[in-house]
Short mmCIF file of C-alpha atoms and ligand atoms in Angstrom, two decimals:
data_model
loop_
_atom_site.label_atom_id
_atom_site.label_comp_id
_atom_site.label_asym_id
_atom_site.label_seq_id
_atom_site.Cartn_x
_atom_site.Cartn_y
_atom_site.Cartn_z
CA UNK X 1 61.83 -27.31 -17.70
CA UNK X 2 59.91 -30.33 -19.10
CA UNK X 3 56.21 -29.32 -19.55
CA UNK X 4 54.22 -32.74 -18.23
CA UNK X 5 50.45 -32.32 -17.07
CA UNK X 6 50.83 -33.51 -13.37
CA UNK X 7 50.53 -31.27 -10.38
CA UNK X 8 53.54 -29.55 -9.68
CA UNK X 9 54.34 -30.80 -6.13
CA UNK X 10 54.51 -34.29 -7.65
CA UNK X 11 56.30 -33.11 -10.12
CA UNK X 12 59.23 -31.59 -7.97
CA UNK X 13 59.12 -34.51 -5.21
CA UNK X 14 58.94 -36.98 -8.31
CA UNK X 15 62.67 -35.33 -9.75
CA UNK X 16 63.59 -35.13 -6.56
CA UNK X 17 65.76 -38.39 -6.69
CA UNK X 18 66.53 -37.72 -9.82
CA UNK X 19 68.81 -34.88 -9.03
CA UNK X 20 70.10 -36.02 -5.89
CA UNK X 21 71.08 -39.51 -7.77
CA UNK X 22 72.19 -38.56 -11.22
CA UNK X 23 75.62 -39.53 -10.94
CA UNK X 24 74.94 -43.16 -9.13
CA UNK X 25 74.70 -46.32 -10.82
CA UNK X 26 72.81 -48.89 -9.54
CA UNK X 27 73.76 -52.47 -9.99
CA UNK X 28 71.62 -55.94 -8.97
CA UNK X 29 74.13 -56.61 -5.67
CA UNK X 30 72.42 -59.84 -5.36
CA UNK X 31 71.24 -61.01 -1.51
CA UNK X 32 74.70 -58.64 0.03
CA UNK X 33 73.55 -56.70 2.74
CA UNK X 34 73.34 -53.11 2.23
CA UNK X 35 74.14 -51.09 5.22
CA UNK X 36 72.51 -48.14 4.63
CA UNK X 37 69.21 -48.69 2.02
CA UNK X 38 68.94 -44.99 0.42
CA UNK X 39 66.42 -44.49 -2.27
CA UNK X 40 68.52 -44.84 -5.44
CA UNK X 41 66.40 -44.63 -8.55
CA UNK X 42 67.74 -45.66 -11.95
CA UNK X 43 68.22 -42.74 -14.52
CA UNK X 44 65.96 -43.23 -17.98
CA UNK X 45 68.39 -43.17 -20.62
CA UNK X 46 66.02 -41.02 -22.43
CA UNK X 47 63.50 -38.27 -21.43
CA UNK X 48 61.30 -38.75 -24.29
CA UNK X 49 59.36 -40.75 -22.27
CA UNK X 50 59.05 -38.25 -19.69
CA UNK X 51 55.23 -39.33 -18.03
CA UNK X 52 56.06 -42.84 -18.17
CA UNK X 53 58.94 -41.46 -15.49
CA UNK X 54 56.94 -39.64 -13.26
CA UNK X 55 54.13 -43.07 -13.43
CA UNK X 56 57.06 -45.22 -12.88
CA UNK X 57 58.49 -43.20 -9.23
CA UNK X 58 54.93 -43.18 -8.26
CA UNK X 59 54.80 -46.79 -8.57
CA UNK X 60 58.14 -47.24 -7.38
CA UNK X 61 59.67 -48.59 -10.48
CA UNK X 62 62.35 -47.45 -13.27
CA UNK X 63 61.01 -46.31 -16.18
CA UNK X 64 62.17 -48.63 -18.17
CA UNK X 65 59.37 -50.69 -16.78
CA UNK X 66 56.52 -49.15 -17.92
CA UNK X 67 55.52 -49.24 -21.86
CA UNK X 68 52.00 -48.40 -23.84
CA UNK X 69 49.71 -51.04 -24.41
CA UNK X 70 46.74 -49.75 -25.47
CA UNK X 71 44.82 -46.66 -25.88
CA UNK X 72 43.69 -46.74 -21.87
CA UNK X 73 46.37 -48.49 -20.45
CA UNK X 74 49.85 -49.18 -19.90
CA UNK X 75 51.91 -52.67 -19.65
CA UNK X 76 54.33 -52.24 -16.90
CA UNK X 77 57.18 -54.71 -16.19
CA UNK X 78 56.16 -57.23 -18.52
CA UNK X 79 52.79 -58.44 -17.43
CA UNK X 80 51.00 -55.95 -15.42
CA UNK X 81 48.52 -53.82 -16.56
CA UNK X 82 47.41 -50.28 -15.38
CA UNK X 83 44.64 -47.92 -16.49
CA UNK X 84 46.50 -44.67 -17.24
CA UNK X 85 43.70 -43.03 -15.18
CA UNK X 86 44.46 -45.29 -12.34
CA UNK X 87 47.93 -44.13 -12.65
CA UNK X 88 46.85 -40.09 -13.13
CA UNK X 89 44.52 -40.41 -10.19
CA UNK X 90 47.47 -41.82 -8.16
CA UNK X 91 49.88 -39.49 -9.17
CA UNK X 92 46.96 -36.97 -7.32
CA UNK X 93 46.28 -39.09 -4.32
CA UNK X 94 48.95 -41.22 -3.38
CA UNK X 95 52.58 -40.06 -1.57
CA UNK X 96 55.84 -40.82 -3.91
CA UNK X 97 57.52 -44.13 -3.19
CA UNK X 98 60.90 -43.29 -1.64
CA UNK X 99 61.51 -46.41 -0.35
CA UNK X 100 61.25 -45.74 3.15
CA UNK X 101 61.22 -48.16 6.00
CA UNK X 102 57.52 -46.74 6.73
CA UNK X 103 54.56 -49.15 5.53
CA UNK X 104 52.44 -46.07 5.41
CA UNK X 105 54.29 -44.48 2.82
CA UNK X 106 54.35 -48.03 0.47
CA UNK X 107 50.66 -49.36 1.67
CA UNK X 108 48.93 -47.32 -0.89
CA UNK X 109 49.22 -49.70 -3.57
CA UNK X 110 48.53 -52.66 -1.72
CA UNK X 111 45.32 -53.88 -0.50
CA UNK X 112 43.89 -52.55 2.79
CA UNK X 113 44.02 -54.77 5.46
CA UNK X 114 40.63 -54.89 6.19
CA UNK X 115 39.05 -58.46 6.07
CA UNK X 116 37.42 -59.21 3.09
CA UNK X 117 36.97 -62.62 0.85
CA UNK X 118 37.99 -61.12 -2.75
CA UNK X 119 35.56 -62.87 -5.04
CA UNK X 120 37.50 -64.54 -8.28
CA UNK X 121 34.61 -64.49 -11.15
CA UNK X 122 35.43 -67.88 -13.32
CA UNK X 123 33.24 -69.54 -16.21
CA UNK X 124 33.85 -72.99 -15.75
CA UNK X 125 32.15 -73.94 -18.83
CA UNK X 126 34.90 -71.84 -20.86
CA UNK X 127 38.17 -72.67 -19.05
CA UNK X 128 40.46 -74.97 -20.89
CA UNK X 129 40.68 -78.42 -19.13
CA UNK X 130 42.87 -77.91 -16.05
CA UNK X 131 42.73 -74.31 -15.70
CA UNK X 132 39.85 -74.09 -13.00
CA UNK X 133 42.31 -76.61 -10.78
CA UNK X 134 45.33 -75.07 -11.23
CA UNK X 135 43.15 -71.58 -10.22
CA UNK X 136 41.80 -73.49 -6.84
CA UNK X 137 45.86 -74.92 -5.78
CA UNK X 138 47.13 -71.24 -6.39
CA UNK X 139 44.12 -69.96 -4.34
CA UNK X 140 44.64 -72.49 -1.81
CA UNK X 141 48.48 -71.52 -1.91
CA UNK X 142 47.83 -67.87 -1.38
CA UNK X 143 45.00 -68.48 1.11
CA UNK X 144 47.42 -71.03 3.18
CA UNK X 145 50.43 -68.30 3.66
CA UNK X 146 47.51 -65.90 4.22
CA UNK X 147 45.46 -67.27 6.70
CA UNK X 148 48.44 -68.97 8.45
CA UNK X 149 50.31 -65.63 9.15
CA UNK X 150 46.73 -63.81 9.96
CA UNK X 151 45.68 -61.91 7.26
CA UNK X 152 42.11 -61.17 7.56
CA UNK X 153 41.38 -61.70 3.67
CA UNK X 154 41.78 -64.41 1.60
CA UNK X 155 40.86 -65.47 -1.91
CA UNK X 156 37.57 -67.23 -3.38
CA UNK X 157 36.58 -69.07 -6.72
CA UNK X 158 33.22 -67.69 -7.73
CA UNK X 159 31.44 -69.25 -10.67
CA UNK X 160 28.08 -67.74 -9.72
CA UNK X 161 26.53 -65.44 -11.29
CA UNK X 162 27.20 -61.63 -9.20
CA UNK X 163 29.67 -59.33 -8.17
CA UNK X 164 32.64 -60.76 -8.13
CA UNK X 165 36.05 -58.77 -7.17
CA UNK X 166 38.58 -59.83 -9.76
CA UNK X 167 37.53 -61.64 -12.97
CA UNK X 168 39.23 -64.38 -14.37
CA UNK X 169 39.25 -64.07 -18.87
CA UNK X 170 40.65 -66.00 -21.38
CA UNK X 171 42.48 -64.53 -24.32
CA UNK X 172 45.55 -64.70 -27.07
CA UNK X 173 47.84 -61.85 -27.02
CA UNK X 174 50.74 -62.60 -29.42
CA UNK X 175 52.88 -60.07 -28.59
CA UNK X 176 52.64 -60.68 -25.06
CA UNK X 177 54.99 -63.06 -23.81
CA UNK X 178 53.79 -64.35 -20.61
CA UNK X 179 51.32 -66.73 -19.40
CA UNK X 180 49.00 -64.00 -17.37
CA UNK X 181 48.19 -60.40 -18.06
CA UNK X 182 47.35 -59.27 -14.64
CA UNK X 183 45.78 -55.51 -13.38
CA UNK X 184 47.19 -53.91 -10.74
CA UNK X 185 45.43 -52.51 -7.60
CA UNK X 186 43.88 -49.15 -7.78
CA UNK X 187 43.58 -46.42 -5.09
CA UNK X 188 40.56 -47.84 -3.60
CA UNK X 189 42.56 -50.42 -1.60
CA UNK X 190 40.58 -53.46 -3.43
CA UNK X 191 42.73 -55.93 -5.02
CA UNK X 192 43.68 -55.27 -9.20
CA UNK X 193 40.16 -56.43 -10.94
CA UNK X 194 41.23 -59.15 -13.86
CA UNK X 195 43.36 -62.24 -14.65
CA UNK X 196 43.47 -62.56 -18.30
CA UNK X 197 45.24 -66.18 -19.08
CA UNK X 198 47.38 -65.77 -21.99
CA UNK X 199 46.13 -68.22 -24.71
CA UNK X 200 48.79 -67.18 -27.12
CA UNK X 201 51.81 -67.88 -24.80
CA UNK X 202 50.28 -71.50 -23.75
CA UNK X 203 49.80 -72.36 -27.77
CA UNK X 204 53.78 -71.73 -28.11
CA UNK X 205 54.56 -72.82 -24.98
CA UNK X 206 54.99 -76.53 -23.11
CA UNK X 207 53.67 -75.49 -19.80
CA UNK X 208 53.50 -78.19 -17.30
CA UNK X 209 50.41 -78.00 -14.45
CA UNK X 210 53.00 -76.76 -12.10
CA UNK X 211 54.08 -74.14 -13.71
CA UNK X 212 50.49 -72.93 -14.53
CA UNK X 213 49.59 -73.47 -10.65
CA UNK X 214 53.25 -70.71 -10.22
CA UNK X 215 51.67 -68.62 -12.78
CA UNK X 216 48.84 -68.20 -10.90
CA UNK X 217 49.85 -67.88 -7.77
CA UNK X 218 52.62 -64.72 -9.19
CA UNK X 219 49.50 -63.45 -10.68
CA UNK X 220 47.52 -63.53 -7.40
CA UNK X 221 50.54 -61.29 -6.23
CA UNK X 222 50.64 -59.12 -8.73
CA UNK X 223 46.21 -58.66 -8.01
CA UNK X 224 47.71 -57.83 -4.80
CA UNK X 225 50.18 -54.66 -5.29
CA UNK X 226 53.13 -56.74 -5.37
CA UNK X 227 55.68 -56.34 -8.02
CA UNK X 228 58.85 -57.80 -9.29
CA UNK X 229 61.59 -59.08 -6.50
CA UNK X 230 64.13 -58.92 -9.17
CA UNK X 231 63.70 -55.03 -9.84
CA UNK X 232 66.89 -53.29 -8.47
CA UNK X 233 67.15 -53.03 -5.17
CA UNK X 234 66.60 -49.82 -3.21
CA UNK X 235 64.14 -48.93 -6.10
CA UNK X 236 61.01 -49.02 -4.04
CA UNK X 237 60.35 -50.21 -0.78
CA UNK X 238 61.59 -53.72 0.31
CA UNK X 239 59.17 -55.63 2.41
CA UNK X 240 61.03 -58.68 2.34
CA UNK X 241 61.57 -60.79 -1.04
CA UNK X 242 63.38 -58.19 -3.02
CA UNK X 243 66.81 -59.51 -4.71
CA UNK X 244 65.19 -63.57 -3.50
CA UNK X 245 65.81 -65.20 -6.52
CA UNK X 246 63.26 -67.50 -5.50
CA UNK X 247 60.55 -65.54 -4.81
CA UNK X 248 57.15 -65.99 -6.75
CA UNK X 249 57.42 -62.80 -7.40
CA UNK X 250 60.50 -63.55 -9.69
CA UNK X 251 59.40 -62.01 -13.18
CA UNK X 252 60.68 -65.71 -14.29
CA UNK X 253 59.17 -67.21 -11.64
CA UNK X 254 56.46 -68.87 -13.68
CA UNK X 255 58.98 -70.17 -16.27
CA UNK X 256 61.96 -71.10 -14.16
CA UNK X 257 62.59 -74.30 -11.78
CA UNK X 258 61.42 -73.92 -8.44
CA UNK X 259 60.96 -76.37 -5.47
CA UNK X 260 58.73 -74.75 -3.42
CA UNK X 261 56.01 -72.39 -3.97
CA UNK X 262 56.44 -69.39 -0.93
CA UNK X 263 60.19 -68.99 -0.15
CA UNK X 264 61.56 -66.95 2.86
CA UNK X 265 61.31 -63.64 1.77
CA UNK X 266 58.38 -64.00 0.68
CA UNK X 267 56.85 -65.25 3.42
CA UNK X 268 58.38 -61.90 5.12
CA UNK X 269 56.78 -60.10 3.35
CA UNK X 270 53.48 -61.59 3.64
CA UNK X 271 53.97 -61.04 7.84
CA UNK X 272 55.15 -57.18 6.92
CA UNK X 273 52.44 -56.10 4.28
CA UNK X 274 49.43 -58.34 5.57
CA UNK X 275 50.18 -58.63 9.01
CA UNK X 276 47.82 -60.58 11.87
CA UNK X 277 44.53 -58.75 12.76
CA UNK X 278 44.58 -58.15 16.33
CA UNK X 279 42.03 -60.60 17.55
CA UNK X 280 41.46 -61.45 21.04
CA UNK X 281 42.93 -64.94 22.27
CA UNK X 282 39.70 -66.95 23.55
CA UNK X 283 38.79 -70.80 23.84
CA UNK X 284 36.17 -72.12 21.68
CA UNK X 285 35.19 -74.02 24.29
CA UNK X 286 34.06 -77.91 24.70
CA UNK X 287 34.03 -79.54 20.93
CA UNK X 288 30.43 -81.23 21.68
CA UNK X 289 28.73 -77.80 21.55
CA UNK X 290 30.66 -76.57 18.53
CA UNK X 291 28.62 -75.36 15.02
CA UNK X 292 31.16 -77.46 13.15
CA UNK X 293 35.70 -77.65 12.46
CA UNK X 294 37.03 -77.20 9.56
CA UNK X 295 40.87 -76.98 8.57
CA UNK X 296 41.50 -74.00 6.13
CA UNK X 297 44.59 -73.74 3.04
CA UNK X 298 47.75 -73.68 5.43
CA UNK X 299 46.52 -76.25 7.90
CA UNK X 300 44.79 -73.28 10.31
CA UNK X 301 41.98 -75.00 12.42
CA UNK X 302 38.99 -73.29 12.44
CA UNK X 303 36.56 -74.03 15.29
CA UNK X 304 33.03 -72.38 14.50
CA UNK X 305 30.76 -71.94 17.85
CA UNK X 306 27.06 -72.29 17.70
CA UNK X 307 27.17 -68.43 19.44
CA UNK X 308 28.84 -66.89 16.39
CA UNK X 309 32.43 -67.22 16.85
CA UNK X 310 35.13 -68.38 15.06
CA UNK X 311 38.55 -70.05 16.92
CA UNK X 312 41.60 -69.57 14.55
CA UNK X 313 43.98 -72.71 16.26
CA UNK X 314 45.50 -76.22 14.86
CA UNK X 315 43.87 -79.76 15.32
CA UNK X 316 44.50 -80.17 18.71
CA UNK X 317 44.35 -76.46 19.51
CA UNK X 318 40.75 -75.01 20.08
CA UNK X 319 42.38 -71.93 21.77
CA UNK X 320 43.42 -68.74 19.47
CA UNK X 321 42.48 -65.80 17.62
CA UNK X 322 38.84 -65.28 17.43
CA UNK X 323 36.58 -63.35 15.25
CA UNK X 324 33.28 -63.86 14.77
CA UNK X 325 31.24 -65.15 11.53
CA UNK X 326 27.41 -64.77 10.58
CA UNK X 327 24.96 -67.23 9.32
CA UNK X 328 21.90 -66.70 7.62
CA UNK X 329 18.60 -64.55 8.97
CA UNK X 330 15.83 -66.81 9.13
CA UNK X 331 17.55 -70.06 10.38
CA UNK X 332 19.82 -69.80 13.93
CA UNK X 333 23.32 -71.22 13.91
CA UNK X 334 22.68 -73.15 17.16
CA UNK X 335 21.07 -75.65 14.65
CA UNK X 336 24.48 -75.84 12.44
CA UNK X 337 25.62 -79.77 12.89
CA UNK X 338 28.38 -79.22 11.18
CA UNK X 339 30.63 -77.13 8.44
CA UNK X 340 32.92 -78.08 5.19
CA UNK X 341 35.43 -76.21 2.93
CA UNK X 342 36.16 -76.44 -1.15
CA UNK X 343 39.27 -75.91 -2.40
CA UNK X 344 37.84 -72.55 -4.08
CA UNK X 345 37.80 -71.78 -0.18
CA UNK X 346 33.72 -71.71 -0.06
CA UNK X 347 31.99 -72.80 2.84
CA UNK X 348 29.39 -74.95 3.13
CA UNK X 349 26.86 -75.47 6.69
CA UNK X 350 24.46 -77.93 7.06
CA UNK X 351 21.34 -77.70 9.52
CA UNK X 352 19.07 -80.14 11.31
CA UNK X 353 16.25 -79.13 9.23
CA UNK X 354 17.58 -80.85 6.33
CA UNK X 355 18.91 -77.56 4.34
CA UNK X 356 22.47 -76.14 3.87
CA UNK X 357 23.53 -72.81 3.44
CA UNK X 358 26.93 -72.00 1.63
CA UNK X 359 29.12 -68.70 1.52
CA UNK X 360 32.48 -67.48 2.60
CA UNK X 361 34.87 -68.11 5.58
CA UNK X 362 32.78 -65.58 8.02
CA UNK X 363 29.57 -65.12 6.14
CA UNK X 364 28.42 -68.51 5.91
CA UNK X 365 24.79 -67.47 5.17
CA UNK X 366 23.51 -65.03 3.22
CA UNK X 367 26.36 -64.22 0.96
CA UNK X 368 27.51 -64.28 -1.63
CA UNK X 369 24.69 -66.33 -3.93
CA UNK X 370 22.06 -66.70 -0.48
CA UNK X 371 21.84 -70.78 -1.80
CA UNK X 372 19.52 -72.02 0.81
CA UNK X 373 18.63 -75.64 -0.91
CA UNK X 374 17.71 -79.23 0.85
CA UNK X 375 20.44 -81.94 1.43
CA UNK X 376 19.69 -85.32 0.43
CA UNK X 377 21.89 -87.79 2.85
CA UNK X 378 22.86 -91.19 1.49
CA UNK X 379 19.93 -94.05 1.46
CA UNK X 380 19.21 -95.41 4.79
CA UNK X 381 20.23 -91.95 6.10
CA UNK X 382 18.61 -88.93 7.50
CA UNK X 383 19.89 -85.59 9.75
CA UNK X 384 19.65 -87.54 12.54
CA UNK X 385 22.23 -89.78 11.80
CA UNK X 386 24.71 -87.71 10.34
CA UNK X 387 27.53 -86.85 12.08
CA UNK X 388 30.30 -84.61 10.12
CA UNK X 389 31.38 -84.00 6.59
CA UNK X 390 34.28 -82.61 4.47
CA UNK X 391 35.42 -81.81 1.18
CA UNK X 392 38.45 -83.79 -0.69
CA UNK X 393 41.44 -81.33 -1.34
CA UNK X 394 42.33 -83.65 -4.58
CA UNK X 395 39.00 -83.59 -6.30
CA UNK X 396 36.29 -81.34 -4.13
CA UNK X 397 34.24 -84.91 -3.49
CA UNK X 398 31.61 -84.04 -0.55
CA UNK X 399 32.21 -87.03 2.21
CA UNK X 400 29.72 -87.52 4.88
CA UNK X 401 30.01 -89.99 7.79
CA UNK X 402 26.65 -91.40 9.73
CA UNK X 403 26.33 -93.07 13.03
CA UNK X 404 26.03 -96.51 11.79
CA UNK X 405 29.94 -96.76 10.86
CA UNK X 406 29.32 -96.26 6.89
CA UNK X 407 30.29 -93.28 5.15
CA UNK X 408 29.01 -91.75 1.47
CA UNK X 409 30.54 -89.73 -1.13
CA UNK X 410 28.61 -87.08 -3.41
CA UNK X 411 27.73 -83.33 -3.67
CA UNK X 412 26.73 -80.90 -1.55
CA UNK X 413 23.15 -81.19 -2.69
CA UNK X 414 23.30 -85.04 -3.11
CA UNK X 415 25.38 -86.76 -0.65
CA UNK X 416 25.69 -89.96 -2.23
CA UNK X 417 25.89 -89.11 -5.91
CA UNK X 418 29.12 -91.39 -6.46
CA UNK X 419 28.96 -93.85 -3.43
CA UNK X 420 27.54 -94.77 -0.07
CA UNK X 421 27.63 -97.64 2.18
CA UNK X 422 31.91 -98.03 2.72
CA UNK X 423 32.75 -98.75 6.25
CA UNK X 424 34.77 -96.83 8.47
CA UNK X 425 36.35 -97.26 12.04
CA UNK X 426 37.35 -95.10 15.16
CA UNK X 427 39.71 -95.87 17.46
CA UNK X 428 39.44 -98.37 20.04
CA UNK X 429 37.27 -96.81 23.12
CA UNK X 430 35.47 -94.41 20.77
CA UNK X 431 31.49 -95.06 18.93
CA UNK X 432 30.85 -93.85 16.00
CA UNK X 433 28.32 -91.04 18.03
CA UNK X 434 30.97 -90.05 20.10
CA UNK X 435 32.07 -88.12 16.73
CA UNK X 436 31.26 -84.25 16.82
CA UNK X 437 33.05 -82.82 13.54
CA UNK X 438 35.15 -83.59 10.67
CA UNK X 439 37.52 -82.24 8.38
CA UNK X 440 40.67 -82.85 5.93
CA UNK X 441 43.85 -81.38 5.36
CA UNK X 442 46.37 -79.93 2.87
CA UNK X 443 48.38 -83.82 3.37
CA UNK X 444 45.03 -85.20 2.51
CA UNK X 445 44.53 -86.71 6.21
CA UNK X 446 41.10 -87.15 8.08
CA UNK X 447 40.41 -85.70 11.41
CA UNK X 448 37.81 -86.86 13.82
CA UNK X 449 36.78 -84.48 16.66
CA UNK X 450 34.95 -86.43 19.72
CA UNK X 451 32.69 -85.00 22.33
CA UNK X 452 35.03 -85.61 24.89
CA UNK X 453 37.98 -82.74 23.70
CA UNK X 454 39.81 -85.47 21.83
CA UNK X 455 40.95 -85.68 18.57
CA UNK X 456 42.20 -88.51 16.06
CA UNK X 457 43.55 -88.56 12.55
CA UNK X 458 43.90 -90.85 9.58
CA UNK X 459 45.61 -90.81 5.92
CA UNK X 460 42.49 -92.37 5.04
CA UNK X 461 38.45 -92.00 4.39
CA UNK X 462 37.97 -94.70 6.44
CA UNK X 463 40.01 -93.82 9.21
CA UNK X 464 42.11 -96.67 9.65
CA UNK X 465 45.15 -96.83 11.40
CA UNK X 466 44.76 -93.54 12.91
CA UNK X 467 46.96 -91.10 15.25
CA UNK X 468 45.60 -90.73 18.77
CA UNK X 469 42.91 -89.51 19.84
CA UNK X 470 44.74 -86.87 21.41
CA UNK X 471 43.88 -84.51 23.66
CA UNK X 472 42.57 -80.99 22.15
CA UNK X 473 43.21 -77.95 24.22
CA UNK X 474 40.01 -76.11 25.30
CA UNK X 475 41.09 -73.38 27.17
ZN1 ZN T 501 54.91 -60.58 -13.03
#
């Protein structure tokens, strides 16, 4: 018998498959259905490796895939990385993989479904030029397939200082050829806790933006449980993207052509790991007494009420899954006038008294840096005459509109740091007051919300030539 120090229960369950399958041989059968999925494991050639076995079943994966890195952890499949106490205290806690049709059995290693904004610590100051923008698309990526199929967490750039969930480092590691080293989940159901960008493989390597956006967006997977979709099938349990060649979860996803980012399977998957919450359907109600609209990664709508809800719909949708959010203690939302998004998916409200909060999707206040700090609207301007504001996708610019047709562009602090004064229109029958909220897009378009439940939209700042208004369904 092979003497290996893991409980003996695992141990038998773990060699289980290996008895049962010693004769089979598994092949990559490509995208041909398989009528009946049993849990075929491939045989290591060699026992030496005996441990990195028993790790591999409890992850799921041959164990080819798994190799020493370092003293405290192991590399598996190419570009993961696992504590070897993670992996001992799973081998203790968590059921085989036995690729099952049951989520329960296969949910361990992925994230639990509970909402929660995972925090992505960056240092601006010390990311190569281009890296911090590629980070926000592939956040913005993940966030848009995550938000529009109803996840209830999504991903945040963090640059402040505090907890963050997952950091974000910089290094070379020669031997390593790929462009991210990524950790994997724990047993805690939190998301793996670094992205290390390769420096090493970019120095040797002509990587356009694209690709590092890919890169980034297969790491975000791998912070998320998932593995390789090329890994044999039947291996470990198939949510929906194993065998898709075009998968981001490719292990050559990063370095091979692709068209699109998400393909089928994996947005499958996506449905069967992080499926909807189950939120009550409600009706934000009339758009003049809204907190603010703002449109998320993925095009979702969301319509914040001044009594602490949020609407989950599309632009001319106020009706649809609602959950609530929280402001800050000491100011009430009724006196929100209106709400913008970055594209590192942080949230900014602004309040009649001059000040602006900012924070995450439903914790607008309070969290996670409690920035409470005055707003400075463009010359000429005040509160008062404000009317709605948004962020650029394409370069995080803060745009604010006012009553007197003009419009300024700045920060969130300083709202006409880089212009103020252009002109824009609304369409004909509409004033400029009749204006309530608005926000942009992942097409870069403009939307205008008016008191009256209507809705209009523009390719443009200054809202020419715009579609509608249309009609937005309150209830
Ligand atoms: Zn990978």
């Amino acid at each position: 018998m092979i003497k290996i120090p893991v409980p003996i229960k695992v141990l038998s369950a773990a060699l289980l498959p290996l008895m049962i399958y010693s004769c089979s041989t598994t092949e990559e059968s490509g995208m041909q259905p398989q009528p009946e999925p049993k849990p075929v494991y491939e045989i290591p050639k060699s026992h030496q490796d005996t441990v990195a076995f028993i790790y591999s079943r409890a992850l799921g994966l041959d164990s080819t895939a798994v190799k020493p890195m370092d003293a405290n952890n192991v590399l598996i499949d190419g570009d993961m990385v696992l504590a070897k106490s993670t992996l001992t205290q799973m081998l203790s806690t968590l059921p085989i993989v036995e690729a099952k049709d049951s989520t329960k059995s296969v949910k361990s290693p992925y994230v639990v479904n509970n909402y929660r904004v995972f925090k992505i610590g960056i240092n601006p100051g010390q990311m190569a030029t281009g890296v911090e923008s590629a980070l926000y698309s592939a956040i913005g990526y993940w966030n848009g397939i995550l938000i529009q199929y109803g996840a209830e967490f999504n991903f945040m750039a963090f640059s402040d200082p505090g907890p963050s969930d997952i950091m974000f480092y910089t290094s070379g590691y020669p031997t390593v050829d790929e462009p991210f080293l990524v950790t994997l989940p724990g047993t805690a159901g939190l998301p793996g806790g670094a992205i290390t960008l390769n420096t090493s493989y970019l120095d040797t390597h002509n990587i356009t933006r694209d690709q590092l956006v890919s890169g980034m967006v297969h790491a975000l997977g791998h912070i998320l449980g998932l593995q390789h979709s090329d890994r044999k099938k039947n291996a470990y349990y198939d949510a929906g993207n194993i065998g898709d060649s075009a998968s981001v979860m490719h292990s050559h996803f990063p370095k091979g052509p692709h068209t699109k980012m998400f393909s089928k399977g994996d947005t499958a998957m996506v449905k069967r790991l992080f499926p909807a919450p189950n939120w009550p359907v409600q009706s934000a109600g009339n758009i003049t007494d809204l907190a603010g609209i703002e449109i998320t990664a993925g095009n979702a709508t969301l319509y914040y009420t001044k009594t602490g809800k949020v609407i989950r719909g599309s632009w001319d949708n106020a009706v649809g899954p609602t959950t609530t959010f929280t402001g800050r203690t000491d100011i009430a939302n009724t006196d929100i006038i209106e709400i913008s998004m970055t594209t590192a998916n942080r949230f900014y409200a602004y309040f009649s008294n001059g000040y602006y909060m900012n924070g995450e999707m439903y914790k607008l206040g309070n969290n996670p840096v409690d920035a409470y700090n005055q707003a400075y609207p463009a010359p000429g301007q005040s509160m008062a005459t404000f009317i709605g504001t948004t962020v650029k996708r394409s370069n995080n610019d803060h745009c604010y509109w006012y009553t007197d047709g003009t419009y300024s562009v700045g920060r969130s602090n300083n709202w006409a740091t880089y212009s103020s004064g252009g002109k824009y229109t609304v369409p004909a029958g509409k004033k400029f007051t009749d204006i309530k909220a608005i926000a942009t897009d992942d097409e870069g378009r403009y939307y205008f919300w008016y008191k009256d439940n209507t809705v209009s939209r523009s390719a443009t700042l200054d809202h020419s030539n715009p579609e509608g208004p249309v009609a937005v369904k309150v209830n």
